[in-house]
mmCIF file of C-alpha atoms in Angstrom:
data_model
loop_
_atom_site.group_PDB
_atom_site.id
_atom_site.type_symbol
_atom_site.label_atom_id
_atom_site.label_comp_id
_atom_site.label_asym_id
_atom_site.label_seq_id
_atom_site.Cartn_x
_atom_site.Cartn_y
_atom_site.Cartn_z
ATOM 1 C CA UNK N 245 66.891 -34.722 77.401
ATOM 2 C CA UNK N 246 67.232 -36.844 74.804
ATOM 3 C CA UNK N 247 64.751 -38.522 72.292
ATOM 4 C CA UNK N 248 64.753 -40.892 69.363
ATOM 5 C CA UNK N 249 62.315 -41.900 66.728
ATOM 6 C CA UNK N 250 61.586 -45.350 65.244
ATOM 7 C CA UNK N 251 58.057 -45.023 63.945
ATOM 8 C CA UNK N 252 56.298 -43.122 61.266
ATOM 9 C CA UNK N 253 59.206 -41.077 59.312
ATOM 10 C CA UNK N 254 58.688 -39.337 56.433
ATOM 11 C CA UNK N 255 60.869 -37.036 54.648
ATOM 12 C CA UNK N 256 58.757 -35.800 51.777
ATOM 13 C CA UNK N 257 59.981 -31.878 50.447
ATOM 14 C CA UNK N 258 57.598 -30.510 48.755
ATOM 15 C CA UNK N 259 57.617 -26.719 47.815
ATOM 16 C CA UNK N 260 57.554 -23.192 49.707
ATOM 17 C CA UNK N 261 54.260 -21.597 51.420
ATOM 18 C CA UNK N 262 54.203 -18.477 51.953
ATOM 19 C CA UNK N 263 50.336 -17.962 52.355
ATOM 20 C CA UNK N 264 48.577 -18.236 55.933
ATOM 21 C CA UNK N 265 46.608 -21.110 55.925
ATOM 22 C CA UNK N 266 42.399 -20.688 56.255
ATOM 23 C CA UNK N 267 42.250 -21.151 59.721
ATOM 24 C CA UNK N 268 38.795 -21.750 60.881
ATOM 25 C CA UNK N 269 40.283 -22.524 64.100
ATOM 26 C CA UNK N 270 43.441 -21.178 65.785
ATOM 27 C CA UNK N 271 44.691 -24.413 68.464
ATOM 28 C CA UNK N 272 47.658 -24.480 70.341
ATOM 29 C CA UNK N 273 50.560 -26.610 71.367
ATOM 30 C CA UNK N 274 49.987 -27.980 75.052
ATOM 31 C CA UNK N 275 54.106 -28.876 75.388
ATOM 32 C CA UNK N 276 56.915 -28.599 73.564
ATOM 33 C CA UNK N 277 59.992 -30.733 74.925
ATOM 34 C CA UNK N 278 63.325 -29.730 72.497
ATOM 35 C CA UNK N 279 66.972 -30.075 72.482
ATOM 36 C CA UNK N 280 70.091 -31.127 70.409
ATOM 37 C CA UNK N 281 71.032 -34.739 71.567
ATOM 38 C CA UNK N 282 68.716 -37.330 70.647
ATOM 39 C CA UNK N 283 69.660 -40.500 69.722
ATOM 40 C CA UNK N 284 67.769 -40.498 66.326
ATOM 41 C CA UNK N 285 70.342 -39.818 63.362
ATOM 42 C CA UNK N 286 68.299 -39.451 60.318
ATOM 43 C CA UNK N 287 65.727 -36.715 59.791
ATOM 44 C CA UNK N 288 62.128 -37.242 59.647
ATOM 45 C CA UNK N 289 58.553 -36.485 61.632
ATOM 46 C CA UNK N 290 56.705 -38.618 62.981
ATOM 47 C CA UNK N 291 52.475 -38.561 64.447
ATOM 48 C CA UNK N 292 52.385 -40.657 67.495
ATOM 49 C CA UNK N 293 48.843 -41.739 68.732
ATOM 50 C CA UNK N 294 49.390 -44.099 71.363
ATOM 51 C CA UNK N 295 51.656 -45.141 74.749
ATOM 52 C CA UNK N 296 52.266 -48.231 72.841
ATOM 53 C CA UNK N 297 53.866 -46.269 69.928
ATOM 54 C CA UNK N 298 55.456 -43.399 72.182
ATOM 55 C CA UNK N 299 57.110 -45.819 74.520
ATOM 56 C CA UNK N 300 59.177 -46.997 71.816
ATOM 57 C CA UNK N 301 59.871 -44.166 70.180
ATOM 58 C CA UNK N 302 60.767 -42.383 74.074
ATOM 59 C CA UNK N 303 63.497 -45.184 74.491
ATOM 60 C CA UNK N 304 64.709 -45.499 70.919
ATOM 61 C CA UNK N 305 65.378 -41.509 71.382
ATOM 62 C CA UNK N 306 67.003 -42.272 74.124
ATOM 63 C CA UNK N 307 69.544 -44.811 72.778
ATOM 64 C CA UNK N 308 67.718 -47.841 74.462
ATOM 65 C CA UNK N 309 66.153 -51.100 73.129
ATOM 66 C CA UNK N 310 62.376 -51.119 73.431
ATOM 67 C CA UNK N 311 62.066 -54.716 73.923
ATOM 68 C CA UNK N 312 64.566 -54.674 77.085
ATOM 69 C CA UNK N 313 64.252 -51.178 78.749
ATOM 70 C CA UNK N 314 61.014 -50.706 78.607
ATOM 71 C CA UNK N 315 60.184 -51.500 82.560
ATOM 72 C CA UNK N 316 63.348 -49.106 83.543
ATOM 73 C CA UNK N 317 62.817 -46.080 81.488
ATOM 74 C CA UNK N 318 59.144 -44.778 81.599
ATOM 75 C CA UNK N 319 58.280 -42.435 78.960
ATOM 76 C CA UNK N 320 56.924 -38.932 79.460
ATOM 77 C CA UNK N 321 53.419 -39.481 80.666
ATOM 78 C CA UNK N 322 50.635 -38.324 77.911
ATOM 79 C CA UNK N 323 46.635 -38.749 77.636
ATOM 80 C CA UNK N 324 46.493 -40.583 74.543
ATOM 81 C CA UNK N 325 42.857 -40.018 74.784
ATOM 82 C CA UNK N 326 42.654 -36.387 74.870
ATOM 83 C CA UNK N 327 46.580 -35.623 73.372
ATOM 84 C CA UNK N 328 48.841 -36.633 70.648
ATOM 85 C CA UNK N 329 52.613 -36.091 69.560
ATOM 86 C CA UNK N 330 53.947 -34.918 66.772
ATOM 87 C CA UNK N 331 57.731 -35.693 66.726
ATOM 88 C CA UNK N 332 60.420 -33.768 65.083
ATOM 89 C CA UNK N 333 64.180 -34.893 64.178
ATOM 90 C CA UNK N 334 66.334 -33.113 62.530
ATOM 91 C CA UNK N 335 69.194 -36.156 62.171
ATOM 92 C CA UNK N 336 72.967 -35.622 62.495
ATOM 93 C CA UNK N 337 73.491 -31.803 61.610
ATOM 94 C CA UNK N 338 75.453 -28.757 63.103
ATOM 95 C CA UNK N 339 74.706 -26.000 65.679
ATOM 96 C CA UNK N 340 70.891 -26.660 65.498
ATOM 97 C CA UNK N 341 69.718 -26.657 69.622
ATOM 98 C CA UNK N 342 66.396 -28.115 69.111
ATOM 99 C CA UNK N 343 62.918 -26.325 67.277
ATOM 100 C CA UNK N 344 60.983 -23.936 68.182
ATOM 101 C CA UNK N 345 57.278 -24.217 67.351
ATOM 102 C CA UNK N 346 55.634 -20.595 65.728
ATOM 103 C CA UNK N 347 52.329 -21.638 65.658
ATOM 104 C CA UNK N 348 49.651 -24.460 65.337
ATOM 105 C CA UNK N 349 47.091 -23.392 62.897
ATOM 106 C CA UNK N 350 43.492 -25.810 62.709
ATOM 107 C CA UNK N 351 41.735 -25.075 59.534
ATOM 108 C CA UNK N 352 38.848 -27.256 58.489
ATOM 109 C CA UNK N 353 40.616 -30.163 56.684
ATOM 110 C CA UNK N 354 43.920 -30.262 58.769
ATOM 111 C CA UNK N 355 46.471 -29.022 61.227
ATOM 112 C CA UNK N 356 49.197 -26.844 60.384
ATOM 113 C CA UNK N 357 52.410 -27.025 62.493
ATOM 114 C CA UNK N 358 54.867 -24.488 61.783
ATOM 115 C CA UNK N 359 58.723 -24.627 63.406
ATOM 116 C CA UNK N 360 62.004 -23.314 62.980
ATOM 117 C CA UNK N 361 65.579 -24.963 64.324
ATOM 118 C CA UNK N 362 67.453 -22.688 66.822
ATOM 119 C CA UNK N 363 70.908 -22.603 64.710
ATOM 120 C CA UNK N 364 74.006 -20.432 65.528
ATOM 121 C CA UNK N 365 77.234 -19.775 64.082
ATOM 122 C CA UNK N 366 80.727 -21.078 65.116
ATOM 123 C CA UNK N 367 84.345 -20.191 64.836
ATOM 124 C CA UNK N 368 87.324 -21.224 65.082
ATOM 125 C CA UNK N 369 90.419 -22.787 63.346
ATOM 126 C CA UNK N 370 88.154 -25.766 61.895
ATOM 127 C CA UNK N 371 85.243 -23.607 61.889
ATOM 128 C CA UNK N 372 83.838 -24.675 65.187
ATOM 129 C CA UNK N 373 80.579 -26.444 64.303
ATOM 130 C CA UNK N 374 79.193 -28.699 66.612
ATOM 131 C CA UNK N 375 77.925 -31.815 66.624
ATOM 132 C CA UNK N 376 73.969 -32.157 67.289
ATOM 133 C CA UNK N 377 71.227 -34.055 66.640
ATOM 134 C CA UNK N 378 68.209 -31.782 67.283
ATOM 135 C CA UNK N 379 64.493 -33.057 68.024
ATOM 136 C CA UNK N 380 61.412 -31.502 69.327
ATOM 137 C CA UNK N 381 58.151 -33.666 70.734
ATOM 138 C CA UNK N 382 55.222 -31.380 70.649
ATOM 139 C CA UNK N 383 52.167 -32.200 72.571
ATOM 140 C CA UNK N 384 49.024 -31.159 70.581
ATOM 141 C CA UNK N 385 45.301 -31.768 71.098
ATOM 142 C CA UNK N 386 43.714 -35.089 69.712
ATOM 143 C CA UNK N 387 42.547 -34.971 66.656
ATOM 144 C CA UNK N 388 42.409 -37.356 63.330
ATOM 145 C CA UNK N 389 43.010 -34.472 60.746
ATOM 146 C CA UNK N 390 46.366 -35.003 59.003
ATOM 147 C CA UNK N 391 49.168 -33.115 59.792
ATOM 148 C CA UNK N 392 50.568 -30.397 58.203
ATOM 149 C CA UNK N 393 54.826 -29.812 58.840
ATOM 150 C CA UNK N 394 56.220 -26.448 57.708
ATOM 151 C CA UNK N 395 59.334 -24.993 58.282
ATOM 152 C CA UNK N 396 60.784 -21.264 58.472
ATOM 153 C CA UNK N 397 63.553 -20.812 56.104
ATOM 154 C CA UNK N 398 65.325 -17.440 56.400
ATOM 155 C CA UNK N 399 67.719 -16.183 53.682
ATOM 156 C CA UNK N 400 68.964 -13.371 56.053
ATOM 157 C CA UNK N 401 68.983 -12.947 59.365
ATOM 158 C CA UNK N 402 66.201 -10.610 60.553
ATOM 159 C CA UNK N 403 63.876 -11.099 57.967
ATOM 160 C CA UNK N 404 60.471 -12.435 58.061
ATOM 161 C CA UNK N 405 60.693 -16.413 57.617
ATOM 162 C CA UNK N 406 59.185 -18.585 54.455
ATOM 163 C CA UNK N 407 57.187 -21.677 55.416
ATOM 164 C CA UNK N 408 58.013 -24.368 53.961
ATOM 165 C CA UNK N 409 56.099 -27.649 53.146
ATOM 166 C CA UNK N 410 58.341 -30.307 54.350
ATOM 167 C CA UNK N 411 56.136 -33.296 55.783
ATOM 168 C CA UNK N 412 52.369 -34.337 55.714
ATOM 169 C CA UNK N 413 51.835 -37.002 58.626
ATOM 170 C CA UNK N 414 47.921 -38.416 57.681
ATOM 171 C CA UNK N 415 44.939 -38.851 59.931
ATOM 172 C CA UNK N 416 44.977 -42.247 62.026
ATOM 173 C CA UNK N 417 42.724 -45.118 60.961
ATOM 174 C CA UNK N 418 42.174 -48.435 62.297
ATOM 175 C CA UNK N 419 44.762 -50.037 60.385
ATOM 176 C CA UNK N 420 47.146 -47.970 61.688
ATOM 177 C CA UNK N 421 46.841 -48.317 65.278
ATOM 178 C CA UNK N 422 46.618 -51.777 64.839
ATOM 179 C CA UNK N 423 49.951 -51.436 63.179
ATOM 180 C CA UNK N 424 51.048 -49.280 66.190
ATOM 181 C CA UNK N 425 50.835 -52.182 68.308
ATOM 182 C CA UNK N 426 52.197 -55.253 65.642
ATOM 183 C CA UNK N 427 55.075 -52.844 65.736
ATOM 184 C CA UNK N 428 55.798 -51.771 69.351
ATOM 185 C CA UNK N 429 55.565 -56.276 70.107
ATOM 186 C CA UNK N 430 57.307 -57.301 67.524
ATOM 187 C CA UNK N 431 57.772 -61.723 67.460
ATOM 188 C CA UNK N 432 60.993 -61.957 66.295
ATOM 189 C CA UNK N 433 61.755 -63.519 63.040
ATOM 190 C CA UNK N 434 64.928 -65.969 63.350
ATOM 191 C CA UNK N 435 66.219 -65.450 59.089
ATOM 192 C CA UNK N 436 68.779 -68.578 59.136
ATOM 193 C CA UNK N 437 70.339 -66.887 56.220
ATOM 194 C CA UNK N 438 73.432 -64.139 55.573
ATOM 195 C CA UNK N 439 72.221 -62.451 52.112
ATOM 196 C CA UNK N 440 74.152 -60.247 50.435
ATOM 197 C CA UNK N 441 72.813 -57.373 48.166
ATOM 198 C CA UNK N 442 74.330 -56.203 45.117
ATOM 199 C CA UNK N 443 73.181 -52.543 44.363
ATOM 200 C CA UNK N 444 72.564 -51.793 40.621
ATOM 201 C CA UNK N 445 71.766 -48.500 38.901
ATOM 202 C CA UNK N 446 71.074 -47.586 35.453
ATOM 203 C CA UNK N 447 74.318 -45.183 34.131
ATOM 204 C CA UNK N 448 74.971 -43.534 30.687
ATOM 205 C CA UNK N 449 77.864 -43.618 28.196
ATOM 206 C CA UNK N 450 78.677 -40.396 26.763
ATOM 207 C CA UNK N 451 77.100 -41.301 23.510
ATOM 208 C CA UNK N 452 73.670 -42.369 25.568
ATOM 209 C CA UNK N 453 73.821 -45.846 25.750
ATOM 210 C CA UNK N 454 72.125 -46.785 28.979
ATOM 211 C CA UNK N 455 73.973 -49.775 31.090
ATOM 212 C CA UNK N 456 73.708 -51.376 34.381
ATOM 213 C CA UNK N 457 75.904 -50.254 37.252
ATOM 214 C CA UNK N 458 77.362 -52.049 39.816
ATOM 215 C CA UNK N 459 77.668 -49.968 42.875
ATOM 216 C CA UNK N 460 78.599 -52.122 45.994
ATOM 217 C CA UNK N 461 77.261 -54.740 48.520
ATOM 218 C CA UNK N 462 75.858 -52.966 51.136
ATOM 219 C CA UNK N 463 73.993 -55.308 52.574
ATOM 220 C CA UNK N 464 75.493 -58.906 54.130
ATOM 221 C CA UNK N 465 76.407 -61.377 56.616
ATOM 222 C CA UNK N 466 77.070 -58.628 59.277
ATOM 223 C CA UNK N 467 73.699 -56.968 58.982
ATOM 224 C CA UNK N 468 71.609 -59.796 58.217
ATOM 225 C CA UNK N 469 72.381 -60.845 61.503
ATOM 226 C CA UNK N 470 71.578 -57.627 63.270
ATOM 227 C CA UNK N 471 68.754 -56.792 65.687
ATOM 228 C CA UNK N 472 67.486 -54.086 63.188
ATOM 229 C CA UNK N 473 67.491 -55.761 60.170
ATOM 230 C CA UNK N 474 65.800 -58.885 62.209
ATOM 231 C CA UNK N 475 63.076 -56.218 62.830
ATOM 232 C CA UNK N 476 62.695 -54.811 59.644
ATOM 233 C CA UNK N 477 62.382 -58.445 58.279
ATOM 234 C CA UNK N 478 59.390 -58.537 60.869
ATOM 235 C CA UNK N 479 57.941 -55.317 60.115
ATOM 236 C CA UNK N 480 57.969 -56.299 55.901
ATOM 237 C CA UNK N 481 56.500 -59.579 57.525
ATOM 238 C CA UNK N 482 53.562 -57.992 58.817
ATOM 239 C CA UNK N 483 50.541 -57.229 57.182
ATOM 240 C CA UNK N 484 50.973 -53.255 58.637
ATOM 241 C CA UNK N 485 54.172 -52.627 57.451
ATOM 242 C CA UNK N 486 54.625 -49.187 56.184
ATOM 243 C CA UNK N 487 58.136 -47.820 54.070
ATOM 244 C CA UNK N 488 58.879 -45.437 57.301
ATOM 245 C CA UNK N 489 58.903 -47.968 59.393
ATOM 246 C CA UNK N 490 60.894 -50.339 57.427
ATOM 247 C CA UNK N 491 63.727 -47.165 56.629
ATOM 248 C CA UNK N 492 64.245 -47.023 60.091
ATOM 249 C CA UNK N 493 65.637 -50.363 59.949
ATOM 250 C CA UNK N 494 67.413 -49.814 57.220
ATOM 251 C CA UNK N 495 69.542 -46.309 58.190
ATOM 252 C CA UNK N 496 72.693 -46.349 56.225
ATOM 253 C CA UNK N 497 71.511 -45.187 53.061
ATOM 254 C CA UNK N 498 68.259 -42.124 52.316
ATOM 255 C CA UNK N 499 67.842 -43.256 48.735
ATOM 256 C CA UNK N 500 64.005 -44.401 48.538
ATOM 257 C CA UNK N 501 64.198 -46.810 45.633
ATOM 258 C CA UNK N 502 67.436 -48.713 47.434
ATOM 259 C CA UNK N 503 64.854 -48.868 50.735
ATOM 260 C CA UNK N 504 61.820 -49.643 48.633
ATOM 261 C CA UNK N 505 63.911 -52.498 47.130
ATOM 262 C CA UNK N 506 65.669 -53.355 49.740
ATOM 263 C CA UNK N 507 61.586 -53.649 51.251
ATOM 264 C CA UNK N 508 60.691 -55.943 48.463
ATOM 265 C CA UNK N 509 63.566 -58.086 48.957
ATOM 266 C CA UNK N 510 63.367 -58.987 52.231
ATOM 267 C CA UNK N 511 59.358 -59.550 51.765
ATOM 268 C CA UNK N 512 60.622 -61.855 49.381
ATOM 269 C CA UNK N 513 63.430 -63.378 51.432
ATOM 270 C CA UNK N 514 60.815 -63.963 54.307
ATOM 271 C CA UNK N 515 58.175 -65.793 51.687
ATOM 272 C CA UNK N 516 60.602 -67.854 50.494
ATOM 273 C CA UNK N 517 62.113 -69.149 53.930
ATOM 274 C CA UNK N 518 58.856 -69.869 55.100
ATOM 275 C CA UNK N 519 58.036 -71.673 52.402
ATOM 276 C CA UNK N 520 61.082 -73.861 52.455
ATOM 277 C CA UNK N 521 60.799 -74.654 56.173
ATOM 278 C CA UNK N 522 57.285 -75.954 55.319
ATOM 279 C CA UNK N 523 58.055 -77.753 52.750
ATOM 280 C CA UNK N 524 59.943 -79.827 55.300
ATOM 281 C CA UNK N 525 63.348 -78.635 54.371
ATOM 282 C CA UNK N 526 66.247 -78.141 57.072
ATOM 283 C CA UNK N 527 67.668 -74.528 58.148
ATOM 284 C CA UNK N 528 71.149 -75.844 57.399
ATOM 285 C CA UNK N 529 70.097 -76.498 54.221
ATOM 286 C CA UNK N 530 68.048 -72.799 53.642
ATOM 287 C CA UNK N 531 71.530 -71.162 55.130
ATOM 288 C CA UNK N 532 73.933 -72.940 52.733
ATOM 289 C CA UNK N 533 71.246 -71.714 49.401
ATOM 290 C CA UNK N 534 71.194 -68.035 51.684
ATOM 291 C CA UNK N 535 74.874 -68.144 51.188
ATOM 292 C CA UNK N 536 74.656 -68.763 47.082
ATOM 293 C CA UNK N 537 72.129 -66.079 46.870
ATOM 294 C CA UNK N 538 72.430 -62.434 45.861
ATOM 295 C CA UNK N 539 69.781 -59.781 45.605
ATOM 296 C CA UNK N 540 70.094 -57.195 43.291
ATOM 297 C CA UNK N 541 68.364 -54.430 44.096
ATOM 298 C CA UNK N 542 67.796 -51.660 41.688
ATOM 299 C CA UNK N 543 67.909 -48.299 42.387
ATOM 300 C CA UNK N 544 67.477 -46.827 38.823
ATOM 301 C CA UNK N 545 65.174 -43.900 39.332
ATOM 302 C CA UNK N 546 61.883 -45.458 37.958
ATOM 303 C CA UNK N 547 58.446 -46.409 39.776
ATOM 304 C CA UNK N 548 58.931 -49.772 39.389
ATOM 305 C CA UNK N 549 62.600 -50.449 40.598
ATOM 306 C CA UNK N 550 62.274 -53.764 42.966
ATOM 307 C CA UNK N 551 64.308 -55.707 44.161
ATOM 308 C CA UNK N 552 65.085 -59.256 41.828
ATOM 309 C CA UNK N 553 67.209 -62.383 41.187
ATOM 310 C CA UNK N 554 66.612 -63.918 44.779
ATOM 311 C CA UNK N 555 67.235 -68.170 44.318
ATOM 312 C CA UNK N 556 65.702 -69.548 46.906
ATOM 313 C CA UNK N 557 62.511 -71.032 45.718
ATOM 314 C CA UNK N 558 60.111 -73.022 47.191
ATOM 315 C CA UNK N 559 61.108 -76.976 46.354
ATOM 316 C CA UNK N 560 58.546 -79.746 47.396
ATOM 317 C CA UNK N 561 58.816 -81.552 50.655
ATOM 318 C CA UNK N 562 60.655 -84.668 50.953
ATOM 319 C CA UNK N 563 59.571 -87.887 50.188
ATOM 320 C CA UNK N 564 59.912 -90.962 52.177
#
């Protein structure tokens, strides 16, 4: 079986636990589905609350568009009103055949989920390792206490494992399922524009001084025009848009200031469109300023690195 993820990833490492959590409850998993082929190839967890949300997270784990396959490929049936998912994938790695879960713990102010992969070792003249892409979709009872991820690390085999903190997933509110469904129905957002992006970073002589670095232009006319990046244009567009969503989109790089500027830019890239198509002037003319354009997007490792320099201002609308 195979299963990808396109909503709610978050890859936040944290520390090492090694102390049982307070349980005031002990809970259970209800199913466990695992293996090592999913179509998702970057790591991350995800808390999925309703069919809306898990259909297009069943078919994007399966390689599939939501927006075609849908009708053709039903999900795994689950009672969204008693159940929820938690969804595990471990991107493109090595000899990892899915997750085992150890235990689901339910204290009083959350739920702690703790895993480990199912690795093995290889041999052989190139050493053997194979391919996989492992996932897990556990099926846990409903409840809106956040999620807590933690993984066993071992340093030798046969020893006790250390849990990990690697992921929080929070409770659901209101704003979130109604994100859930601006994001499983996306309207598509036609961008009339190929934009380039010129990645910057701040770099150091050897005697300190600081300097701008030009890295490359990872972002053009080839992906502008591609179904994901139309959808993470839509996703920034929306008023639910969250930074998991929009990295999914976004899947050739892990560095979070490049994605939270890349984010800001294309908010900014969809204002400024608008704007210039109701100010009455022509796509033509949008593409041709689209072409001129570059965003620079900094990924200098400060709180405030955005993305800047976009030209295409609003201008007023014609006159007769």
């Amino acid at each position: 079986m195979r299963t990808v993820l396109a909503a709610g990833l978050l890859l936040f490492f944290v520390g090492v636990v090694q102390a049982q959590p307070p349980a005031s409850e002990m809970s259970s998993q209800l199913v466990v589905l695992s293996d090592q082929d999913s179509h998702v190839t970057i790591a991350g967890f995800g808390r999925i609350d309703s069919p809306q949300r898990w259909t297009r997270v069943w078919l994007e784990h399966l390689g599939l568009d939501p927006r075609y396959d849908t009708p053709n490929r039903a999900a795994m049936e689950v009672d969204f009103e008693r159940c929820m998912v938690v969804a595990i994938f471990g991107g493109t790695t090595a000899n990892t055949a899915g997750y085992k879960v150890a235990s689901v713990i339910e204290t009083t102010d959350s739920v702690v989920v703790r895993f480990e992969a199912n690795t093995s070792q290889s041999a052989g003249p190139d050493g053997g390792a194979e391919r996989t892409t492992p996932y897990a979709f556990v099926v846990l009872p409903k409840t809106n206490k956040p999620i807590v991820m933690q993984q066993g690390v071992r340093q030798y085999i046969g020893e006790p494992p250390t849990w990990k903190h690697v992921a929080e997933l929070p409770p659901v509110t209101k704003t979130l399922e109604r994100e859930e469904v601006s994001l499983s129905h996306p309207e598509r957002v036609e961008i009339p524009a190929d934009i380039p992006f010129l990645i910057v970073r701040n770099a150091r002589e050897k005697d300190g001084t600081v300097y701008k670095q030009r890295l490359f232009a990872s972002i053009s006319y080839q992906t502008a025009h591609h179904e994901a990046w139309q959808d993470c244009l839509q996703w920034v567009a929306s008023p639910y848009h969250k930074m998991e969503d929009f990295r999914l989109a976004a899947p050739q790089t892990n560095n979070q200031y490049l994605l939270r500027g890349l984010k800001d830019g294309a908010a900014r890239c969809i204002s400024n469109i608008q704007a210039l198509r109701k100010a009455g002037v022509p796509d033509e003319t949008i593409r041709k300023r689209a072409q001129r354009a570059l965003v620079e997007v900094d990924v200098s490792p400060v709180s405030d690195s955005t993305a800047k320099g976009i030209p295409l201002d609003p201008v007023p609308p014609p006159t007769n």
